[in-house]
């Protein structure tokens, strides 16, 4: 991708007062407070699981407390809680009935919190991915972002769509392998554009607004026109 083009997109985006970079990333005290709140909540999740105190449903759990903090972070995390809601007919995500899956989930969270090296954190997440726990996919990254925001990016439909539109990629939802590809690609974009923070929330907000057609780029102009005309 042309670096000048990318830098221009970044620069124009940062000046848009109504979009997420300004409203959430730069001017949100709640975002800053959430990092400590989520870290504290994740420690409680780990403790609850290890002490056999983790319930058989999201409701009333320490995990729900963490997800409530995250979904309060404006539109970018609006649907993040849904992935962790117990769906009894599908028996997913399988961390409410399967004890070993609970322990594997807790172990990954514990390693991410306590590891000092990026490679160890990524290995912990990859180990969890290899467990193939039913229904426990890369939506977990929305928690990981608040633990290590320079290492893990958020993950949702609009971020993926924005990334695919901008880079002409074919990242899919729900697959850990695709999340790792997305993460690597986002870091490369962030470094190439050279304007955003190392906190991957900034570039993720940029991609989210592209995916939601809040910030129109040449690659999405046709889709924006079609949607606009359909509502006329």
Coordinates of N, CA and C in Angstrom, one line a residue:
X1 N 0.8 -1.2 0.0 CA 0.0 0.0 0.0 C 0.9 1.2 0.0
X2 N 0.4 2.3 -0.8 CA 1.2 3.5 -0.8 C 1.2 4.2 0.6
X3 N 2.4 4.4 1.1 CA 2.5 5.0 2.4 C 2.0 6.4 2.5
X4 N 2.2 7.2 1.5 CA 1.7 8.6 1.5 C 0.1 8.6 1.6
X5 N -0.5 7.7 0.8 CA -1.9 7.5 0.8 C -2.4 7.1 2.2
X6 N -1.8 6.2 2.8 CA -2.2 5.7 4.1 C -2.0 6.8 5.1
X7 N -0.9 7.5 5.1 CA -0.7 8.6 6.1 C -1.7 9.7 5.9
X8 N -2.1 10.0 4.7 CA -3.1 11.0 4.4 C -4.5 10.6 5.0
X9 N -4.8 9.3 4.8 CA -6.0 8.8 5.4 C -6.0 8.9 6.9
X10 N -4.9 8.5 7.5 CA -4.8 8.6 9.0 C -5.0 10.1 9.4
X11 N -4.3 11.0 8.7 CA -4.2 12.4 9.1 C -5.6 13.0 9.0
X12 N -6.3 12.7 8.0 CA -7.7 13.2 7.8 C -8.6 12.7 8.9
X13 N -8.4 11.4 9.1 CA -9.3 10.7 10.1 C -9.1 11.3 11.5
X14 N -7.9 11.6 11.9 CA -7.7 12.1 13.3 C -8.4 13.5 13.5
X15 N -8.7 14.2 12.4 CA -9.3 15.5 12.6 C -10.8 15.5 12.6
X16 N -11.4 14.3 12.4 CA -12.9 14.2 12.3 C -13.4 14.1 13.8
X17 N -14.0 15.2 14.2 CA -14.4 15.3 15.6 C -15.5 14.3 16.1
X18 N -16.3 13.9 15.1 CA -17.4 13.0 15.5 C -17.1 11.5 15.5
X19 N -15.9 11.2 15.1 CA -15.6 9.8 15.0 C -14.8 9.2 16.2
X20 N -14.6 7.9 16.2 CA -14.1 7.3 17.4 C -12.7 7.7 17.9
X21 N -11.8 8.1 17.0 CA -10.5 8.5 17.4 C -10.6 9.7 18.4
X22 N -11.5 10.7 18.1 CA -11.7 11.8 18.9 C -12.6 11.6 20.1
X23 N -13.7 10.8 19.8 CA -14.7 10.7 20.9 C -14.3 9.6 21.9
X24 N -13.6 8.6 21.5 CA -13.3 7.4 22.4 C -11.8 7.3 22.7
X25 N -10.9 7.4 21.7 CA -9.5 7.1 22.0 C -8.9 8.3 22.7
X26 N -9.1 9.5 22.2 CA -8.4 10.7 22.7 C -9.1 11.3 23.9
X27 N -10.4 11.4 23.9 CA -11.1 12.2 24.9 C -12.1 11.4 25.7
X28 N -11.6 10.2 26.2 CA -12.5 9.4 27.0 C -11.8 8.9 28.3
X29 N -12.2 9.5 29.4 CA -11.7 9.1 30.7 C -12.1 7.6 31.0
X30 N -13.3 7.3 30.5 CA -13.8 5.9 30.8 C -12.9 4.9 30.1
X31 N -12.3 5.2 28.9 CA -11.4 4.3 28.3 C -10.2 4.0 29.1
X32 N -9.6 5.1 29.7 CA -8.4 5.0 30.5 C -8.7 4.2 31.8
X33 N -9.8 4.5 32.4 CA -10.2 3.8 33.6 C -10.4 2.3 33.4
X34 N -10.9 2.0 32.2 CA -11.2 0.6 31.9 C -10.1 -0.4 31.9
X35 N -8.8 0.1 31.7 CA -7.7 -0.8 31.7 C -7.5 -1.4 33.1
X36 N -7.5 -0.6 34.1 CA -7.3 -1.1 35.4 C -8.5 -1.9 35.9
X37 N -9.7 -1.5 35.5 CA -10.9 -2.2 35.9 C -11.0 -3.6 35.3
X38 N -10.6 -3.7 34.0 CA -10.6 -5.0 33.3 C -9.5 -5.9 33.9
X39 N -8.4 -5.4 34.1 CA -7.3 -6.2 34.7 C -7.7 -6.8 36.1
X40 N -8.3 -5.9 36.9 CA -8.8 -6.4 38.2 C -9.8 -7.4 38.0
X41 N -10.7 -7.2 37.1 CA -11.8 -8.2 36.8 C -11.3 -9.5 36.3
X42 N -10.3 -9.5 35.4 CA -9.7 -10.7 34.9 C -9.1 -11.5 36.0
X43 N -8.4 -10.8 36.9 CA -7.8 -11.6 38.0 C -8.9 -12.3 38.9
X44 N -10.0 -11.6 39.0 CA -11.1 -12.3 39.7 C -11.7 -13.5 38.9
X45 N -11.7 -13.4 37.6 CA -12.1 -14.5 36.8 C -11.2 -15.7 37.1
X46 N -9.9 -15.5 37.0 CA -8.9 -16.5 37.2 C -9.1 -17.2 38.6
X47 N -9.3 -16.3 39.6 CA -9.5 -16.8 41.0 C -10.8 -17.6 41.1
X48 N -11.9 -17.1 40.5 CA -13.1 -17.9 40.6 C -13.1 -19.2 39.9
X49 N -12.4 -19.3 38.8 CA -12.3 -20.6 38.1 C -11.5 -21.5 38.9
X50 N -10.3 -21.1 39.4 CA -9.5 -22.0 40.2 C -10.1 -22.5 41.5
X51 N -11.0 -21.6 42.0 CA -11.6 -22.0 43.3 C -13.0 -22.7 43.1
X52 N -13.3 -23.1 41.9 CA -14.5 -23.8 41.6 C -15.7 -22.8 41.9
X53 N -15.5 -21.5 41.7 CA -16.6 -20.6 42.0 C -17.2 -19.9 40.7
X54 N -16.8 -20.4 39.6 CA -17.2 -19.8 38.3 C -18.6 -20.5 38.0
X55 N -19.6 -19.7 37.7 CA -21.0 -20.2 37.5 C -21.1 -20.9 36.2
X56 N -22.3 -21.5 36.0 CA -22.6 -22.2 34.7 C -23.3 -21.3 33.7
X57 N -23.2 -20.0 33.9 CA -23.8 -19.1 33.0 C -23.0 -17.8 33.1
X58 N -23.1 -16.9 32.1 CA -22.5 -15.6 32.1 C -23.1 -14.7 33.2
X59 N -24.4 -14.8 33.4 CA -25.1 -14.0 34.3 C -24.6 -14.1 35.7
X60 N -24.2 -12.9 36.3 CA -23.8 -12.9 37.7 C -22.3 -13.3 37.9
X61 N -21.6 -13.6 36.8 CA -20.2 -14.0 36.9 C -19.2 -12.9 36.9
X62 N -18.0 -13.1 37.3 CA -16.9 -12.1 37.2 C -16.7 -11.8 35.7
X63 N -16.9 -12.8 34.8 CA -16.7 -12.5 33.4 C -17.7 -11.5 32.9
X64 N -19.0 -11.6 33.4 CA -20.0 -10.6 33.0 C -19.6 -9.3 33.5
X65 N -19.0 -9.2 34.7 CA -18.6 -7.9 35.2 C -17.5 -7.2 34.2
X66 N -16.6 -8.1 33.8 CA -15.6 -7.6 32.8 C -16.2 -7.1 31.5
X67 N -17.1 -8.0 31.0 CA -17.7 -7.6 29.7 C -18.6 -6.4 29.8
X68 N -19.2 -6.1 31.0 CA -20.0 -4.9 31.1 C -19.1 -3.7 31.1
X69 N -17.9 -3.8 31.6 CA -17.0 -2.7 31.5 C -16.6 -2.4 30.1
X70 N -16.4 -3.5 29.4 CA -15.9 -3.4 28.0 C -17.0 -2.8 27.1
X71 N -18.2 -3.3 27.2 CA -19.3 -2.9 26.3 C -19.7 -1.4 26.6
X72 N -19.3 -0.9 27.7 CA -19.5 0.5 28.0 C -18.6 1.5 27.2
X73 N -17.6 0.9 26.5 CA -16.7 1.7 25.7 C -17.2 2.1 24.4
X74 N -18.3 2.7 24.3 CA -18.9 3.2 23.1 C -19.2 2.2 22.1
X75 N -19.5 2.6 20.9 CA -20.0 1.7 19.8 C -19.0 0.6 19.4
X76 N -17.7 0.8 19.6 CA -16.7 -0.1 19.1 C -16.7 -1.5 19.8
X77 N -17.3 -1.5 21.0 CA -17.3 -2.8 21.7 C -18.8 -3.1 22.0
X78 N -19.7 -2.6 21.3 CA -21.1 -2.7 21.7 C -21.6 -4.2 21.7
X79 N -21.2 -5.0 20.8 CA -21.7 -6.4 20.8 C -20.7 -7.4 21.4
X80 N -19.7 -6.9 22.1 CA -18.6 -7.8 22.6 C -19.1 -8.8 23.6
X81 N -20.2 -8.5 24.4 CA -20.7 -9.4 25.4 C -21.4 -10.6 24.9
X82 N -22.0 -10.4 23.7 CA -22.8 -11.5 23.1 C -22.1 -12.8 23.0
X83 N -20.8 -12.7 22.6 CA -20.1 -13.9 22.3 C -19.9 -14.8 23.5
X84 N -20.0 -14.2 24.7 CA -19.8 -15.0 26.0 C -21.1 -15.4 26.6
X85 N -22.2 -15.0 26.0 CA -23.5 -15.5 26.6 C -23.7 -16.9 26.4
X86 N -24.1 -17.7 27.4 CA -24.3 -19.1 27.3 C -25.5 -19.4 26.4
X87 N -25.3 -20.2 25.4 CA -26.3 -20.6 24.4 C -26.5 -22.1 24.6
X88 N -27.5 -22.5 25.5 CA -27.6 -23.9 25.9 C -27.9 -24.9 24.8
X89 N -28.6 -24.4 23.7 CA -29.0 -25.3 22.6 C -27.7 -25.7 21.8
X90 N -26.8 -24.8 21.8 CA -25.5 -25.0 21.0 C -24.4 -25.5 22.0
X91 N -24.7 -25.3 23.3 CA -23.7 -25.6 24.3 C -22.4 -24.8 24.0
X92 N -22.5 -23.5 23.8 CA -21.4 -22.6 23.6 C -21.6 -21.3 24.3
X93 N -20.5 -20.6 24.6 CA -19.1 -21.1 24.6 C -18.9 -22.2 25.8
X94 N -18.1 -23.2 25.5 CA -18.1 -24.3 26.4 C -17.1 -24.1 27.5
X95 N -17.3 -23.0 28.3 CA -16.5 -22.7 29.5 C -17.4 -22.7 30.7
X96 N -18.7 -23.0 30.5 CA -19.6 -23.0 31.7 C -19.8 -24.4 32.2
X97 N -19.7 -25.4 31.4 CA -19.9 -26.8 31.8 C -18.7 -27.7 31.8
X98 N -17.7 -27.3 31.0 CA -16.5 -28.1 30.9 C -15.4 -27.6 31.8
X99 N -15.0 -28.3 32.9 CA -14.1 -27.8 33.8 C -12.7 -27.6 33.2
X100 N -12.2 -28.5 32.4 CA -10.9 -28.4 31.8 C -10.8 -27.1 30.9
X101 N -11.9 -26.9 30.2 CA -12.0 -25.7 29.3 C -11.9 -24.4 30.2
X102 N -12.5 -24.4 31.3 CA -12.4 -23.3 32.2 C -11.0 -23.1 32.7
X103 N -10.3 -24.1 33.0 CA -8.9 -24.0 33.5 C -8.0 -23.6 32.4
X104 N -8.2 -24.0 31.2 CA -7.4 -23.6 30.0 C -7.6 -22.1 29.8
X105 N -8.9 -21.6 29.9 CA -9.2 -20.2 29.7 C -8.5 -19.4 30.8
X106 N -8.6 -19.8 32.1 CA -7.9 -19.1 33.2 C -6.4 -19.1 33.0
X107 N -5.8 -20.2 32.6 CA -4.4 -20.3 32.4 C -3.9 -19.3 31.4
X108 N -4.6 -19.2 30.3 CA -4.3 -18.2 29.2 C -4.3 -16.8 29.8
X109 N -5.4 -16.4 30.5 CA -5.5 -15.1 31.0 C -4.4 -14.8 32.0
X110 N -4.1 -15.8 32.8 CA -3.0 -15.6 33.8 C -1.7 -15.4 33.2
X111 N -1.4 -16.1 32.1 CA -0.1 -16.0 31.5 C 0.0 -14.6 30.8
X112 N -1.1 -14.2 30.2 CA -1.1 -12.8 29.5 C -0.8 -11.7 30.6
X113 N -1.5 -11.8 31.7 CA -1.3 -10.8 32.8 C 0.1 -10.8 33.3
X114 N 0.7 -12.0 33.5 CA 2.0 -12.1 34.2 C 3.2 -12.2 33.3
X115 N 3.1 -12.6 32.1 CA 4.2 -12.7 31.2 C 4.8 -11.3 31.0
X116 N 6.1 -11.2 30.9 CA 6.8 -9.9 30.6 C 7.2 -9.8 29.1
X117 N 7.1 -10.8 28.4 CA 7.5 -10.8 27.0 C 6.3 -11.0 26.1
X118 N 6.3 -10.3 25.0 CA 5.2 -10.4 24.0 C 5.1 -11.8 23.4
X119 N 6.2 -12.5 23.1 CA 6.2 -13.8 22.6 C 5.5 -14.8 23.5
X120 N 5.7 -14.6 24.8 CA 5.0 -15.5 25.8 C 3.5 -15.3 25.8
X121 N 3.1 -14.0 25.7 CA 1.7 -13.7 25.6 C 1.0 -14.3 24.4
X122 N 1.7 -14.2 23.3 CA 1.1 -14.7 22.0 C 1.1 -16.2 22.0
X123 N 2.1 -16.8 22.6 CA 2.1 -18.3 22.8 C 1.0 -18.8 23.6
X124 N 0.7 -18.0 24.7 CA -0.4 -18.4 25.6 C -1.7 -18.4 24.9
X125 N -1.9 -17.4 24.1 CA -3.2 -17.3 23.3 C -3.2 -18.3 22.2
X126 N -2.1 -18.6 21.6 CA -2.1 -19.6 20.5 C -2.3 -21.0 21.2
X127 N -1.8 -21.3 22.4 CA -2.1 -22.5 23.0 C -3.6 -22.7 23.3
X128 N -4.3 -21.6 23.7 CA -5.7 -21.7 23.9 C -6.4 -21.9 22.6
X129 N -6.0 -21.3 21.5 CA -6.6 -21.5 20.2 C -6.5 -22.9 19.8
X130 N -5.4 -23.5 20.1 CA -5.2 -24.9 19.7 C -6.0 -25.9 20.5
X131 N -6.6 -25.5 21.6 CA -7.5 -26.3 22.4 C -8.8 -26.5 21.6
X132 N -9.1 -25.5 20.7 CA -10.4 -25.6 19.9 C -11.6 -25.7 20.8
X133 N -11.6 -24.9 21.8 CA -12.8 -24.8 22.7 C -14.0 -24.3 22.0
X134 N -15.0 -25.1 21.9 CA -16.2 -24.8 21.2 C -16.8 -23.4 21.6
X135 N -16.9 -22.5 20.6 CA -17.6 -21.2 20.8 C -16.7 -20.2 21.5
X136 N -15.4 -20.6 21.8 CA -14.5 -19.6 22.5 C -13.5 -19.2 21.4
X137 N -13.9 -18.2 20.6 CA -13.1 -17.7 19.5 C -12.4 -16.4 19.8
X138 N -12.0 -15.7 18.8 CA -11.2 -14.5 18.9 C -11.9 -13.3 19.5
X139 N -13.2 -13.5 19.8 CA -13.9 -12.4 20.6 C -13.2 -12.2 21.9
X140 N -12.4 -13.2 22.4 CA -11.6 -13.1 23.6 C -10.6 -11.9 23.5
X141 N -10.3 -11.6 22.2 CA -9.3 -10.5 22.0 C -9.8 -9.1 22.6
X142 N -11.1 -9.0 22.7 CA -11.7 -7.8 23.2 C -11.3 -7.6 24.7
X143 N -11.1 -8.7 25.4 CA -10.6 -8.7 26.8 C -9.1 -8.5 26.7
X144 N -8.4 -9.2 25.9 CA -6.9 -9.1 25.8 C -6.5 -7.7 25.5
X145 N -7.2 -7.0 24.7 CA -6.9 -5.6 24.3 C -6.7 -4.8 25.6
X146 N -7.6 -4.9 26.6 CA -7.5 -4.1 27.8 C -6.4 -4.6 28.8
X147 N -5.9 -5.7 28.5 CA -4.7 -6.2 29.3 C -3.4 -5.8 28.7
X148 N -3.3 -5.8 27.4 CA -2.1 -5.4 26.7 C -2.4 -4.7 25.4
X149 N -2.7 -3.5 25.4 CA -3.2 -2.8 24.2 C -2.2 -2.5 23.1
X150 N -0.9 -2.7 23.4 CA 0.0 -2.6 22.3 C 0.3 -3.9 21.6
X151 N -0.2 -5.0 22.2 CA 0.0 -6.3 21.6 C -1.2 -6.9 21.0
X152 N -2.4 -6.7 21.6 CA -3.6 -7.3 21.1 C -4.6 -6.2 20.6
X153 N -5.1 -6.4 19.4 CA -6.2 -5.5 18.9 C -7.5 -6.0 19.2
X154 N -8.6 -5.2 19.3 CA -9.9 -5.7 19.4 C -10.3 -6.4 18.1
X155 N -11.4 -7.1 18.2 CA -11.9 -8.0 17.1 C -13.4 -7.9 17.0
X156 N -13.9 -7.4 15.9 CA -15.4 -7.5 15.6 C -15.6 -7.3 14.1
X157 N -16.9 -7.4 13.8 CA -17.3 -7.4 12.4 C -16.8 -6.2 11.6
X158 N -17.0 -5.0 12.2 CA -16.7 -3.7 11.6 C -15.2 -3.5 11.4
X159 N -14.4 -3.9 12.4 CA -13.0 -3.8 12.3 C -12.5 -4.7 11.2
X160 N -13.0 -5.9 11.1 CA -12.6 -6.9 10.0 C -13.0 -6.3 8.7
X161 N -14.2 -5.8 8.6 CA -14.7 -5.2 7.3 C -13.9 -4.1 6.9
X162 N -13.6 -3.2 7.8 CA -12.7 -2.0 7.5 C -11.3 -2.4 7.0
X163 N -10.8 -3.4 7.7 CA -9.4 -3.9 7.3 C -9.5 -4.5 5.9
X164 N -10.5 -5.3 5.7 CA -10.6 -6.0 4.4 C -10.8 -4.9 3.3
X165 N -11.6 -3.9 3.5 CA -11.9 -2.9 2.5 C -10.6 -2.1 2.2
X166 N -9.9 -1.8 3.2 CA -8.7 -0.9 3.0 C -7.6 -1.7 2.4
X167 N -7.4 -3.0 2.8 CA -6.2 -3.7 2.3 C -6.5 -4.8 1.2
X168 N -7.8 -4.9 0.9 CA -8.3 -5.9 -0.1 C -7.9 -7.3 0.4
X169 N -8.1 -7.5 1.7 CA -7.8 -8.8 2.3 C -9.1 -9.6 2.4
X170 N -9.0 -10.8 2.9 CA -10.2 -11.7 3.1 C -10.2 -12.3 4.5
X171 N -10.0 -11.5 5.5 CA -10.0 -12.0 6.9 C -11.4 -12.4 7.2
X172 N -11.6 -13.5 7.9 CA -12.9 -14.0 8.3 C -13.1 -13.8 9.8
X173 N -14.4 -13.8 10.1 CA -14.7 -13.7 11.6 C -14.7 -15.1 12.2
X174 N -14.5 -15.2 13.5 CA -14.6 -16.4 14.2 C -13.5 -17.4 14.2
X175 N -12.4 -17.1 13.5 CA -11.3 -18.0 13.3 C -10.0 -17.4 14.0
X176 N -9.4 -18.1 14.9 CA -8.2 -17.6 15.5 C -7.1 -17.3 14.5
X177 N -6.9 -18.2 13.5 CA -5.9 -18.0 12.6 C -6.1 -16.6 11.9
X178 N -7.3 -16.3 11.6 CA -7.6 -15.0 10.9 C -7.3 -13.9 11.9
X179 N -7.6 -14.1 13.2 CA -7.3 -13.0 14.1 C -5.8 -12.7 14.2
X180 N -5.0 -13.7 14.2 CA -3.5 -13.5 14.2 C -3.1 -12.8 12.9
X181 N -3.7 -13.1 11.8 CA -3.3 -12.4 10.5 C -3.8 -11.0 10.6
X182 N -5.0 -10.8 11.2 CA -5.5 -9.4 11.3 C -4.6 -8.6 12.2
X183 N -4.2 -9.2 13.4 CA -3.3 -8.5 14.3 C -2.0 -8.1 13.7
X184 N -1.4 -9.0 13.0 CA -0.1 -8.7 12.3 C -0.3 -7.6 11.3
X185 N -1.4 -7.7 10.5 CA -1.6 -6.7 9.5 C -1.9 -5.3 10.0
X186 N -2.7 -5.3 11.1 CA -3.0 -4.0 11.8 C -1.7 -3.3 12.3
X187 N -0.8 -4.1 12.9 CA 0.4 -3.6 13.4 C 1.3 -3.0 12.2
X188 N 1.3 -3.7 11.1 CA 2.0 -3.2 9.9 C 1.4 -1.9 9.4
X189 N 0.1 -1.9 9.4 CA -0.6 -0.6 9.0 C -0.2 0.5 9.9
X190 N -0.3 0.2 11.2 CA 0.0 1.3 12.2 C 1.4 1.8 12.0
X191 N 2.3 0.9 11.8 CA 3.7 1.4 11.7 C 3.9 2.1 10.4
X192 N 3.2 1.7 9.3 CA 3.4 2.3 8.0 C 2.8 3.7 8.0
X193 N 1.6 3.9 8.6 CA 0.9 5.2 8.6 C 1.7 6.2 9.5
X194 N 2.3 5.7 10.6 CA 3.2 6.5 11.4 C 2.6 7.6 12.2
X195 N 1.2 7.6 12.4 CA 0.6 8.8 13.1 C -0.1 8.4 14.4
X196 N -0.5 7.1 14.4 CA -1.3 6.7 15.6 C -0.4 6.2 16.7
X197 N -1.0 6.1 17.9 CA -0.3 5.6 19.1 C 0.0 4.1 18.9
X198 N 1.0 3.6 19.6 CA 1.3 2.1 19.6 C 0.1 1.4 20.3
X199 N -0.7 2.0 21.0 CA -2.0 1.5 21.5 C -2.8 1.1 20.3
X200 N -3.1 -0.1 20.1 CA -3.8 -0.5 18.9 C -5.3 -0.1 18.8
X201 N -5.7 0.5 19.9 CA -7.1 1.0 19.9 C -7.3 2.1 18.9
X202 N -6.3 2.9 18.6 CA -6.4 4.0 17.7 C -6.6 3.5 16.3
X203 N -5.7 2.7 15.8 CA -5.9 2.2 14.5 C -7.1 1.3 14.3
X204 N -7.5 0.6 15.4 CA -8.7 -0.2 15.4 C -9.9 0.7 15.3
X205 N -9.9 1.8 15.9 CA -11.0 2.7 15.8 C -11.1 3.2 14.4
X206 N -10.0 3.5 13.8 CA -9.9 3.9 12.4 C -10.6 2.9 11.5
X207 N -10.2 1.6 11.6 CA -10.8 0.6 10.8 C -12.2 0.3 11.1
X208 N -12.6 0.5 12.4 CA -14.0 0.3 12.7 C -14.9 1.4 12.0
X209 N -14.4 2.6 12.0 CA -15.2 3.7 11.4 C -15.2 3.5 9.9
X210 N -14.2 2.9 9.3 CA -14.2 2.6 7.9 C -15.3 1.5 7.6
X211 N -15.2 0.4 8.4 CA -16.2 -0.7 8.3 C -17.6 -0.3 8.5
X212 N -17.9 0.7 9.3 CA -19.2 1.2 9.6 C -19.7 2.2 8.6
X213 N -18.8 2.6 7.7 CA -19.0 3.6 6.7 C -19.2 5.0 7.4
X214 N -18.6 5.1 8.5 CA -18.6 6.5 9.2 C -17.5 7.3 8.6
X215 N -16.4 6.7 8.1 CA -15.3 7.4 7.5 C -15.1 6.8 6.1
X216 N -15.5 7.6 5.1 CA -15.5 7.1 3.7 C -14.1 7.2 3.1
X217 N -13.6 6.1 2.6 CA -12.4 6.2 1.8 C -12.7 5.7 0.4
X218 N -11.8 6.0 -0.6 CA -12.1 5.6 -2.0 C -12.5 4.1 -2.1
X219 N -12.0 3.2 -1.3 CA -12.4 1.8 -1.4 C -13.8 1.5 -1.0
X220 N -14.4 2.4 -0.3 CA -15.8 2.2 0.2 C -16.8 3.2 -0.3
X221 N -16.4 4.1 -1.2 CA -17.2 5.1 -1.7 C -18.4 4.6 -2.4
X222 N -18.2 3.5 -3.2 CA -19.3 3.0 -4.0 C -20.4 2.3 -3.1
X223 N -19.9 1.6 -2.0 CA -20.9 1.0 -1.1 C -21.6 2.1 -0.3
X224 N -21.0 3.2 0.0 CA -21.6 4.3 0.7 C -22.7 4.9 -0.2
X225 N -22.4 5.1 -1.4 CA -23.4 5.7 -2.4 C -24.6 4.8 -2.5
X226 N -24.4 3.5 -2.6 CA -25.5 2.5 -2.8 C -26.4 2.5 -1.5
X227 N -25.8 2.6 -0.4 CA -26.6 2.6 0.9 C -27.3 3.9 1.0
X228 N -26.7 5.0 0.7 CA -27.3 6.3 0.7 C -28.5 6.4 -0.2
X229 N -28.3 5.9 -1.4 CA -29.4 5.9 -2.4 C -30.6 5.0 -2.0
X230 N -30.3 3.9 -1.4 CA -31.3 3.0 -0.9 C -32.2 3.6 0.2
X231 N -31.7 4.6 0.9 CA -32.5 5.2 1.9 C -33.1 6.5 1.5
X232 N -33.0 6.8 0.3 CA -33.6 8.1 -0.2 C -35.1 7.9 -0.6

